[in-house]
């Protein structure tokens, strides 16, 4: 039975209004996020851009704000993120591959799985305490770059694992079957077909994890990263500071010149972060380049 | 009436076989079984999926397995290349003999089995790589010597796809149509030079024109390979298969082989009432 023409028209109008209303709501939600972020960036840039320059990047901290720079913190951050990546990426991706492609589905793997998901939600200060006890004291690494990196690697491991697992799980089973059917061994199936398909997702997880690590402050203060460092680390066992700590340090001082320095530090941190993401996106596109649809 | 139609389809297919430009029939080739199951039982955990299946797959012939949904056709065909090993809870008794050896026997590597028994799946599942890489993958991982280009070209020619793709070998396989993708999957299976090709409802995702192409291709391939095909489509079995196996579900839902013989006999003069009911559409 067909609805009468008039009531159909009325309803159609109401349906269109509802659809439009929802679209506007979504647009508003998106705008709030983007506008807030844009304001923040503009504010920071206005305050700090004047300070950003070669001298700022290439000077050690100083009591005189106009002489102070981020050389120690920038190098500390580079050291730290490199070592963190060196530990977190192979262990995290390896664990994900094992859990998704090799491990039998039993209560043990379910317990491990649940724990990994829970670990992703543990506050970072707790990892700082763990790092202090385990790496700084028990392993006697002292307050070194290595101790800090290991702590951050632990912190971001769950993120890497969970994201990589999701990427692997999204690979259709028909691809595994196809590879097995032409006589591939499990290693060949995983390394030549499954992981390449999952790689963009895995890389996205790695970017997220490292972006988190580069911005962490609390656990590093906890394990005793320095606030004032007039040198760059020359090895993994040297003491260090990182950009977020340097920024935190400056922003807690009363002089407005140091506030400017803090803003400039934020700009540099953001540039580092964005260039890391750019590299990852570049890599992702390269790996995908073979078969584009 | 249905039977009449089937008979017509049958005689047409036989005519196609004998008069095809392929030259000659497949009848003068050896008929001995290349693979067979003996009292094969399969369980998934506690559920018995197959019971006492004994089936011989002759060489250079097309063997169809038909039957209603859920009767274990796919489970059976996947026993021939041990694809079921990948399913948790799979367990079997009885033998699956390939070239005189029980492939479920001790010390048999499923990887070796799958190298010699190729498979084509229900939905075309090319790797998300180039056409060339799809075909080259099998030979490459199995350490084939010789020119990969030649192997790829031969496989694509055998699968009647070469002319359509020869200028675009580097293009993604996913840009092909469904029918082309399925022929690519057949080429991929052929590239490792298997002795048996298993096809699990290879045309169920394809339109009639693509289906016809694949069926022609199967008849062509049967000159060199043994082919086992699972199909839902009885007309398809009647059109392409030399022999047909009919499976049914028993009371406890375990699949059983109820009839097996030359296709013509199974369709025109079935021994079992249940077969007749099924092929005349009264059931299933």
PDB file of C-alpha atoms in Angstrom, chain A residues 174-186 188-189 192-193 196-197 290-293, chain B residues 78 83 86 111 114-115 117-119 121 125 127-130 137-138 141-142 172 174 188 192:
ATOM      1  CA  UNK A 174      41.678 -15.237   1.855  1.00  0.00           C
ATOM      2  CA  UNK A 175      45.148 -13.780   1.271  1.00  0.00           C
ATOM      3  CA  UNK A 176      46.678 -16.178   3.778  1.00  0.00           C
ATOM      4  CA  UNK A 177      44.817 -19.087   2.178  1.00  0.00           C
ATOM      5  CA  UNK A 178      45.926 -18.039  -1.287  1.00  0.00           C
ATOM      6  CA  UNK A 179      49.552 -17.981  -0.192  1.00  0.00           C
ATOM      7  CA  UNK A 180      49.353 -21.300   1.638  1.00  0.00           C
ATOM      8  CA  UNK A 181      47.668 -22.857  -1.391  1.00  0.00           C
ATOM      9  CA  UNK A 182      50.699 -22.249  -3.611  1.00  0.00           C
ATOM     10  CA  UNK A 183      52.950 -23.934  -1.079  1.00  0.00           C
ATOM     11  CA  UNK A 184      54.139 -21.041   1.050  1.00  0.00           C
ATOM     12  CA  UNK A 185      55.458 -21.805   4.504  1.00  0.00           C
ATOM     13  CA  UNK A 186      54.045 -19.877   7.426  1.00  0.00           C
ATOM     14  CA  UNK A 188      56.601 -16.864   3.732  1.00  0.00           C
ATOM     15  CA  UNK A 189      52.893 -16.230   4.152  1.00  0.00           C
ATOM     16  CA  UNK A 192      55.650 -11.757   1.970  1.00  0.00           C
ATOM     17  CA  UNK A 193      51.908 -11.336   1.982  1.00  0.00           C
ATOM     18  CA  UNK A 196      53.222  -6.006   3.557  1.00  0.00           C
ATOM     19  CA  UNK A 197      49.450  -5.608   3.431  1.00  0.00           C
ATOM     20  CA  UNK A 290      53.471  -1.421  -5.847  1.00  0.00           C
ATOM     21  CA  UNK A 291      49.803  -2.165  -6.304  1.00  0.00           C
ATOM     22  CA  UNK A 292      47.651   0.917  -6.217  1.00  0.00           C
ATOM     23  CA  UNK A 293      44.036   0.365  -7.104  1.00  0.00           C
TER      24      UNK A 293
ATOM     25  CA  UNK B  78      40.202 -28.965   1.407  1.00  0.00           C
ATOM     26  CA  UNK B  83      44.039 -26.552   3.905  1.00  0.00           C
ATOM     27  CA  UNK B  86      44.766 -24.126   9.285  1.00  0.00           C
ATOM     28  CA  UNK B 111      53.798 -27.291   2.301  1.00  0.00           C
ATOM     29  CA  UNK B 114      50.233 -27.860  -1.477  1.00  0.00           C
ATOM     30  CA  UNK B 115      53.042 -27.355  -3.943  1.00  0.00           C
ATOM     31  CA  UNK B 117      48.067 -29.814  -5.472  1.00  0.00           C
ATOM     32  CA  UNK B 118      46.889 -26.366  -6.465  1.00  0.00           C
ATOM     33  CA  UNK B 119      43.719 -24.665  -5.331  1.00  0.00           C
ATOM     34  CA  UNK B 121      38.906 -20.508  -4.145  1.00  0.00           C
ATOM     35  CA  UNK B 125      41.534 -13.792  -3.971  1.00  0.00           C
ATOM     36  CA  UNK B 127      47.254 -10.811  -3.767  1.00  0.00           C
ATOM     37  CA  UNK B 128      47.063  -7.005  -3.682  1.00  0.00           C
ATOM     38  CA  UNK B 129      50.108  -6.886  -5.948  1.00  0.00           C
ATOM     39  CA  UNK B 130      50.764  -6.696  -9.651  1.00  0.00           C
ATOM     40  CA  UNK B 137      54.882 -15.679  -6.159  1.00  0.00           C
ATOM     41  CA  UNK B 138      54.438 -19.462  -6.161  1.00  0.00           C
ATOM     42  CA  UNK B 141      58.973 -19.123  -3.036  1.00  0.00           C
ATOM     43  CA  UNK B 142      59.311 -22.694  -4.218  1.00  0.00           C
ATOM     44  CA  UNK B 172      47.519  -4.212  -9.780  1.00  0.00           C
ATOM     45  CA  UNK B 174      42.776  -5.741  -8.154  1.00  0.00           C
ATOM     46  CA  UNK B 188      48.667 -18.586 -10.048  1.00  0.00           C
ATOM     47  CA  UNK B 192      53.684 -24.078  -9.590  1.00  0.00           C
TER      48      UNK B 192
END
